[in-house]
Short mmCIF file of C-alpha atoms in Angstrom, two decimals:
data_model
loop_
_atom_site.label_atom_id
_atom_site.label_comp_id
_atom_site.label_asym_id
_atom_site.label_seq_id
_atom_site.Cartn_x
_atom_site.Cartn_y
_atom_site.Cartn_z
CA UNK Q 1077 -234.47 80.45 -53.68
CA UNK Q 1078 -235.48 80.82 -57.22
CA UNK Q 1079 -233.42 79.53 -60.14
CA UNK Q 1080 -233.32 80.81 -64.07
CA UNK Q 1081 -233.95 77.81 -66.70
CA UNK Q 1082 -232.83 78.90 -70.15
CA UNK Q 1083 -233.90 76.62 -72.76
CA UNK Q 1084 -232.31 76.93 -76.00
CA UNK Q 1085 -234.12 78.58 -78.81
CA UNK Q 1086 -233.47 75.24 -81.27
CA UNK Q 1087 -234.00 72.23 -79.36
CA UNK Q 1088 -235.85 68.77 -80.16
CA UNK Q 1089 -237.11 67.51 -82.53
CA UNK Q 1090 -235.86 68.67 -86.48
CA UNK Q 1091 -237.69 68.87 -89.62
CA UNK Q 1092 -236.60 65.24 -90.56
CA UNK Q 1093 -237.49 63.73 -87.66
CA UNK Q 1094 -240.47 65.25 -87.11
CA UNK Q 1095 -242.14 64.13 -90.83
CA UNK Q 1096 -240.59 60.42 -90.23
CA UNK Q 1097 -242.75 60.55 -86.50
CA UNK Q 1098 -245.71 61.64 -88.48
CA UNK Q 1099 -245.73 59.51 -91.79
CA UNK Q 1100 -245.49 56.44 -89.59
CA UNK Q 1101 -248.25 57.48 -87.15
CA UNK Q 1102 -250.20 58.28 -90.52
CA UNK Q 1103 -249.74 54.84 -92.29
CA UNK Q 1104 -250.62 52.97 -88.87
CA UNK Q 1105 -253.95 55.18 -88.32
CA UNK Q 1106 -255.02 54.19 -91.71
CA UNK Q 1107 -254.11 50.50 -92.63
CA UNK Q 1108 -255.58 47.81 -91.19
CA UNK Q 1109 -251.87 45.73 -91.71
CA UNK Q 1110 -248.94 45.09 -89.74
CA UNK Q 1111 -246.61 48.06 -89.67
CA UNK Q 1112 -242.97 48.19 -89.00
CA UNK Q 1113 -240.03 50.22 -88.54
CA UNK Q 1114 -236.71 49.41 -89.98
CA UNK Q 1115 -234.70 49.66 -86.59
CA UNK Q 1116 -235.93 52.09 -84.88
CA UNK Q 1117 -237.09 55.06 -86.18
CA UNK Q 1118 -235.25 57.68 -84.21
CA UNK Q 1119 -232.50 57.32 -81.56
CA UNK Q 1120 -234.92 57.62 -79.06
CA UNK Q 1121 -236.39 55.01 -76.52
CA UNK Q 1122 -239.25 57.22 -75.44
CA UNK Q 1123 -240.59 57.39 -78.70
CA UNK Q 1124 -239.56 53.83 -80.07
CA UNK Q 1125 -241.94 52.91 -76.62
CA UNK Q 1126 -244.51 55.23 -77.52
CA UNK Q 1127 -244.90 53.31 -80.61
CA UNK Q 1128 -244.39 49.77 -79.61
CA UNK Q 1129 -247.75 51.09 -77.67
CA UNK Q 1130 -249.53 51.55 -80.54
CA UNK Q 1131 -248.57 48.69 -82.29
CA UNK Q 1132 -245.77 49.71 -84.15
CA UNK Q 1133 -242.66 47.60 -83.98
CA UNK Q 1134 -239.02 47.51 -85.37
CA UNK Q 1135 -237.29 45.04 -87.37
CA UNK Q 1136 -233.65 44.47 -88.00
CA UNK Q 1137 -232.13 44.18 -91.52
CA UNK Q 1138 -231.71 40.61 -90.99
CA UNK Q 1139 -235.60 39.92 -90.65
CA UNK Q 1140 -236.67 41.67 -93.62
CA UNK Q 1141 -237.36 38.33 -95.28
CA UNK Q 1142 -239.73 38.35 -92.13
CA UNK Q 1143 -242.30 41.08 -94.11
CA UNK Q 1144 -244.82 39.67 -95.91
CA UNK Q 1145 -247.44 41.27 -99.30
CA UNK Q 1146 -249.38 43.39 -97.00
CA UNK Q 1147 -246.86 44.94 -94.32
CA UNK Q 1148 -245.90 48.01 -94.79
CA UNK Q 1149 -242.23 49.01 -93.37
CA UNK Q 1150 -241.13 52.45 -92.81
CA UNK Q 1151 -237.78 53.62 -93.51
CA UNK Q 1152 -236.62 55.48 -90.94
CA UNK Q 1153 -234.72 59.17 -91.58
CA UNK Q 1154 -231.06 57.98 -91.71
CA UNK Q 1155 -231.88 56.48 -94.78
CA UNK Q 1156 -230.50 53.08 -96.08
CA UNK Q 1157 -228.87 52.03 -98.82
CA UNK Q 1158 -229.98 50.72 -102.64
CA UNK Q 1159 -229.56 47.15 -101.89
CA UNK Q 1160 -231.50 46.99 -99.08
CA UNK Q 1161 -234.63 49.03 -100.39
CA UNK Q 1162 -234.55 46.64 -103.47
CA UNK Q 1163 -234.69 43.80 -100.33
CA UNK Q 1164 -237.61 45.42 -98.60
CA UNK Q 1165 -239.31 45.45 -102.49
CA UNK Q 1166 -239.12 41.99 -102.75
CA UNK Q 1167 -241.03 41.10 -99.98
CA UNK Q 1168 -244.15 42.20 -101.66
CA UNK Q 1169 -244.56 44.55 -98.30
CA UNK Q 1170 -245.98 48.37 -99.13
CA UNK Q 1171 -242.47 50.14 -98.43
CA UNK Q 1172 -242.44 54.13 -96.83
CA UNK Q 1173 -239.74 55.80 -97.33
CA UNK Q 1174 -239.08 58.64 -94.40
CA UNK Q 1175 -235.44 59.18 -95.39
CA UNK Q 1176 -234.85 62.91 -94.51
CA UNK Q 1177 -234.43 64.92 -97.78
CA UNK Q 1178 -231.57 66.58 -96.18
CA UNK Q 1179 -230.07 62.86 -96.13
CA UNK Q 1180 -231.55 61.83 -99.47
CA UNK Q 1181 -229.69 64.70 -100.95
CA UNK Q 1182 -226.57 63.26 -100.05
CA UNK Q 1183 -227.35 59.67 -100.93
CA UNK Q 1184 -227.92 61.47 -104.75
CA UNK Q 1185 -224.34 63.41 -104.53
CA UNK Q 1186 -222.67 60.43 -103.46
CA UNK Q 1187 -224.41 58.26 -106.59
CA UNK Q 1188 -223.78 61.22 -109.08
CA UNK Q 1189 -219.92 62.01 -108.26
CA UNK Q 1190 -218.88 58.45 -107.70
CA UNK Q 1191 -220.24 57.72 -111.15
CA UNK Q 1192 -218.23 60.82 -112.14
CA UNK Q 1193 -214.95 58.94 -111.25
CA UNK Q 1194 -214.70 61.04 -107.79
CA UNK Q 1195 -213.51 59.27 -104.65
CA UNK Q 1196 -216.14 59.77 -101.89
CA UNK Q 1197 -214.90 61.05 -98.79
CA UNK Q 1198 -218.00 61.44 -95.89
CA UNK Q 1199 -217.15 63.01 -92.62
CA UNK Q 1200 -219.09 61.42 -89.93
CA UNK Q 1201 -219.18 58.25 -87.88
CA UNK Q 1202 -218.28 55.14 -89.86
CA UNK Q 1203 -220.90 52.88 -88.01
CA UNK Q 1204 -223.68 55.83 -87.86
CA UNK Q 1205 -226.71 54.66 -90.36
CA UNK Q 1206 -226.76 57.15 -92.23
CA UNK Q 1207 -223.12 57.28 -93.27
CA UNK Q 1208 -223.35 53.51 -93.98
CA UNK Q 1209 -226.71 54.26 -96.16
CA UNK Q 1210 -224.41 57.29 -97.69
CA UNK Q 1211 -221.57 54.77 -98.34
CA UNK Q 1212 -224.24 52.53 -100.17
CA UNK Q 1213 -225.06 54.95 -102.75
CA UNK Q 1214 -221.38 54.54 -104.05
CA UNK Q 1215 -220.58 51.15 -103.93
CA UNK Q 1216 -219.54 51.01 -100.22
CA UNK Q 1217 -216.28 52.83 -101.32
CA UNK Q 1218 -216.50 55.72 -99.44
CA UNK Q 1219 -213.44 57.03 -97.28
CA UNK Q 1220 -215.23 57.64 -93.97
CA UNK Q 1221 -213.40 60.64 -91.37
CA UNK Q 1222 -214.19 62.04 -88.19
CA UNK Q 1223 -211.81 65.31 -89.28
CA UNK Q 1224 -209.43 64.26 -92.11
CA UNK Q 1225 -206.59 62.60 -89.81
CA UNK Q 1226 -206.42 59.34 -90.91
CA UNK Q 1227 -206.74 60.35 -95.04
CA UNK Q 1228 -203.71 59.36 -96.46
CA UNK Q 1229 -202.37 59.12 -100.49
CA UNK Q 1230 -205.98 60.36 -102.54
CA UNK Q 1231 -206.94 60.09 -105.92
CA UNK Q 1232 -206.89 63.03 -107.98
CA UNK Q 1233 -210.48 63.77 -107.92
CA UNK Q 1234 -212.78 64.19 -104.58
CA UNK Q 1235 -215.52 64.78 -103.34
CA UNK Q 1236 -216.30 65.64 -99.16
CA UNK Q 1237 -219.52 65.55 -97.57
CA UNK Q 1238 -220.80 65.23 -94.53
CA UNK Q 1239 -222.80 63.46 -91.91
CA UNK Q 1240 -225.77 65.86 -91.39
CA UNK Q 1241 -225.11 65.77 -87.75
CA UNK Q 1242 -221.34 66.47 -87.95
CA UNK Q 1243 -219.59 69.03 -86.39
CA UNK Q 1244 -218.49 72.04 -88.88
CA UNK Q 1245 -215.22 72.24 -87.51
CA UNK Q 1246 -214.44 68.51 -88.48
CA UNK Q 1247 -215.63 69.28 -91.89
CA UNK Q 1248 -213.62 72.26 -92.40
CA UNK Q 1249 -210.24 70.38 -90.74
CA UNK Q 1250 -211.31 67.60 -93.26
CA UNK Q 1251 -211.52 69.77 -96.35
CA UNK Q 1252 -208.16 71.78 -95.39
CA UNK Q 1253 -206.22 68.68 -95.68
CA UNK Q 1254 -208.10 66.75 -99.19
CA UNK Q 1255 -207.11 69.95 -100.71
CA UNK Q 1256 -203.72 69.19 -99.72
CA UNK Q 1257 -203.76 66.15 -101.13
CA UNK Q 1258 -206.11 66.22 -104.12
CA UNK Q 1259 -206.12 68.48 -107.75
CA UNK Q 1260 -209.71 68.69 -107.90
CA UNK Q 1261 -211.92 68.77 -105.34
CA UNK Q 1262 -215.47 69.37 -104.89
CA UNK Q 1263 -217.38 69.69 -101.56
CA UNK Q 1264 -220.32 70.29 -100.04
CA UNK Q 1265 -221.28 70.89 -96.40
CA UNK Q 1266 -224.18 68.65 -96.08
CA UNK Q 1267 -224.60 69.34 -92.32
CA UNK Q 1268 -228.28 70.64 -92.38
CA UNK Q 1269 -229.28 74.16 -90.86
CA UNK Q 1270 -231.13 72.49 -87.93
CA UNK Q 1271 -227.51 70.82 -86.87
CA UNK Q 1272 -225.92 74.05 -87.21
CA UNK Q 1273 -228.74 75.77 -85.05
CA UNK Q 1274 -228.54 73.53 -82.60
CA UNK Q 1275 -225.15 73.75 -81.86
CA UNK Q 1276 -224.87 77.39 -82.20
CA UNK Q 1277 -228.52 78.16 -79.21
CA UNK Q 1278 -226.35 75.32 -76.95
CA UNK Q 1279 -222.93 76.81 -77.24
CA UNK Q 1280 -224.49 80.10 -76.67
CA UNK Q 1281 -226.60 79.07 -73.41
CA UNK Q 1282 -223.91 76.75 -72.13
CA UNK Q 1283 -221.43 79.65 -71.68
CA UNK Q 1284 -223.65 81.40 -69.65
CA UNK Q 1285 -225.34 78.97 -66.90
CA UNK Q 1286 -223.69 77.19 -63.82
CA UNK Q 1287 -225.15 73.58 -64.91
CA UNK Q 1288 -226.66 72.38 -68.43
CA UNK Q 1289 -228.36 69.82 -69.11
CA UNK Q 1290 -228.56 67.96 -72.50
CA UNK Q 1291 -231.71 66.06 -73.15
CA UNK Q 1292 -231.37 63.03 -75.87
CA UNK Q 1293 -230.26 59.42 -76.68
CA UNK Q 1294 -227.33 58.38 -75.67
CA UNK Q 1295 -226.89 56.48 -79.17
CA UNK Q 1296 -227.51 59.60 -80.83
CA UNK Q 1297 -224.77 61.39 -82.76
CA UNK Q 1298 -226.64 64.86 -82.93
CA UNK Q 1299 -226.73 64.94 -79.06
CA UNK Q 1300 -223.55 63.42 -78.47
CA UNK Q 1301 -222.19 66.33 -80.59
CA UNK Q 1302 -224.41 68.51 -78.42
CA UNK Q 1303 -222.99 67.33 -75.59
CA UNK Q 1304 -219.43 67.68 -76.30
CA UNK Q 1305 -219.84 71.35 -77.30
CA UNK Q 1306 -222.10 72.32 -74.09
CA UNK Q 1307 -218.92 70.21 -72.19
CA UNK Q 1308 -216.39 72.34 -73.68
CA UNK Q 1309 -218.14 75.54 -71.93
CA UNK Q 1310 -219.71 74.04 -68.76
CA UNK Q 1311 -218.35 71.83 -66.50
CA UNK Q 1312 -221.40 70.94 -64.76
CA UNK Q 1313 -223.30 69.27 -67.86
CA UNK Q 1314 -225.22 66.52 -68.00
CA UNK Q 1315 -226.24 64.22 -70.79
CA UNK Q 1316 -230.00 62.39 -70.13
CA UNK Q 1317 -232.48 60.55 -71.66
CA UNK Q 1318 -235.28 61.82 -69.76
CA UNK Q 1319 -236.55 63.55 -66.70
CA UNK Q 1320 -235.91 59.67 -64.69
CA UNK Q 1321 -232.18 60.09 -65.31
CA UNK Q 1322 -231.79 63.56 -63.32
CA UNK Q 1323 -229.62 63.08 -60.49
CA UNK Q 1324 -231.10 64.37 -56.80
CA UNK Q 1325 -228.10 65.96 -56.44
CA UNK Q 1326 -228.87 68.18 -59.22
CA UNK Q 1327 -232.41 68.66 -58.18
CA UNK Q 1328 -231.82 69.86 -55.11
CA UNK Q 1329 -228.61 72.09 -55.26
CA UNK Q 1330 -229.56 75.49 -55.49
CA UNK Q 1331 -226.16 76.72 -55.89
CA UNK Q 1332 -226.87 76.06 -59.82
CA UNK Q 1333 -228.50 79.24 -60.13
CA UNK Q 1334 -229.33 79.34 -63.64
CA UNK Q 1335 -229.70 76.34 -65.46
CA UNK Q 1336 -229.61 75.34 -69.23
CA UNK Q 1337 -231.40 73.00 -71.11
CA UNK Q 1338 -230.70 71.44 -75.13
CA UNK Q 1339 -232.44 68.61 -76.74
CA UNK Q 1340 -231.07 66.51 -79.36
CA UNK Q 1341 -233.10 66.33 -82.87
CA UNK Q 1342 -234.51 63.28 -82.00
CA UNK Q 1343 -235.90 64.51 -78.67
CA UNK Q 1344 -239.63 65.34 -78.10
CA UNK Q 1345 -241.14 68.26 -76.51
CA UNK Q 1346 -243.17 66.62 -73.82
CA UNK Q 1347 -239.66 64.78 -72.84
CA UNK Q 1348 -237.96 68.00 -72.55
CA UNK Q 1349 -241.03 70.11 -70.75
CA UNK Q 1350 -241.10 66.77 -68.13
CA UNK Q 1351 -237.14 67.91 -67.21
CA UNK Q 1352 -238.61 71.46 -67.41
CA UNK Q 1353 -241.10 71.06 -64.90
CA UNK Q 1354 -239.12 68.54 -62.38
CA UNK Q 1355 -237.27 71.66 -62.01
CA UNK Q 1356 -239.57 74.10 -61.28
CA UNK Q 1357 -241.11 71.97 -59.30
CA UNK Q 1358 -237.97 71.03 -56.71
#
């Protein structure tokens, strides 16, 4: 019996991701030094492997006195925050910064409006790294949300962003109650068009198969967020890292006749076309 697999038309790896894969793979081809990551450079184990392979290793924030003049260390997309890029200068190491300019545009709206006297609010996951290399840019005084519930008494001026991989809903509850409870308010909805597409091609494909199957970290937000929404509309979903987490019973039952696959941004293509082709091939 044959079986449909509809893979969503944005899936995998984004724009941000994508150039932070590449710079590092550029700077290792053509120094002759050590080079590092700072944690790992995406939320994915398949490609933090792929370049322990080559050489390429990650560090934690508390080794960075580890680096020595020579090293160079990549920041990874999230982004981090002003004290620890001055850290990684003193070292003496060659730093690369692969912040995402979708995220580095934040990290400048949160430095500009917090010196404008504005409270920052960010919507996203208060232990995410780029949230707490957002919060950075303004002092660490950020008031972090998940959708605006827990904002109590505000200042009279605010300003909401948002985790690029947030959900717009949350953002929009968010900004309905700050305007509530603030005079002036500005806002911007910093969740970046390849978020938005994503969720929009797996919403779309998940209301229309019998199982899905979301391909991605499990520590990362953007597929986690993926997940939820592909939950919402099909029961039988499934969240996986790669083709070695599919369950036989999956595999094998044909009464899923048309299947749907999503990747989180972090995901890469030959990690989605391995789940691709385990199912053809069953």
């Amino acid at each position: 019996m044959t079986r449909q697999i509809i893979v969503a038309e944005n899936a995998g790896f984004c724009f941000g991701v994508r150039r932070a894969v590449e710079m590092t793979a550029e700077y290792n081809n053509k120094n002759n030094t050590r080079v590092y990551t700072l944690g790992p450079l995406i939320h994915n184990q398949d490609v933090v492997k792929s370049l322990e392979n080559q050489g390429i290793f990650q560090i934690g924030s508390n080794e960075i006195s580890k680096l020595e003049p020579g090293d160079t260390i990549i920041i990874r997309s999230h982004g981090v925050t002003p004290e620890i890029i001055d850290k990684l200068k003193q070292t003496g190491a060659k730093v690369v910064d692969a912040t995402c300019p979708y995220v580095s545009s934040i990290q400048r709206k949160a430095k500009k409006y917090y010196k404008e006297g504005y409270q920052i609010i960010i919507v996203g996951d208060a232990n995410h790294p780029e949230v707490i290399g957002i919060n950075g840019w303004c002092d660490n005084t950020a008031l972090v949300t998940k959708d605006g519930s827990n904002l109590g008494n505000l200042p009279d001026k605010v300003c909401v962003l948002s985790q690029t991989t947030e959900k717009l809903s949350n953002f929009e509850k968010t900004l309905d109650k700050v305007s509530r409870l603030a005079k002036d308010v500005v806002s911007f909805n910093t969740i970046c068009s390849a978020t938005n597409e994503r969720q929009s091609s797996a919403d779309e494909v998940s209301r229309i198969v019998d199982l899905m199957i979301v391909i991605g970290g499990k520590n990362s937000s953007n597929t986690r967020k993926l997940y939820e929404i592909c939950s919402e509309n099909c029961s039988n979903t499934l969240l996986i890292e790669n083709v070695s987490e599919m369950p036989e019973e999956a595999i094998n039952n044909y009464e899923f006749k048309r299947i749907g696959i999503t990747a989180g941004a972090s995901t890469p293509d030959w990690v989605i076309e391995e789940v691709i082709n385990k199912l053809k091939s069953d």
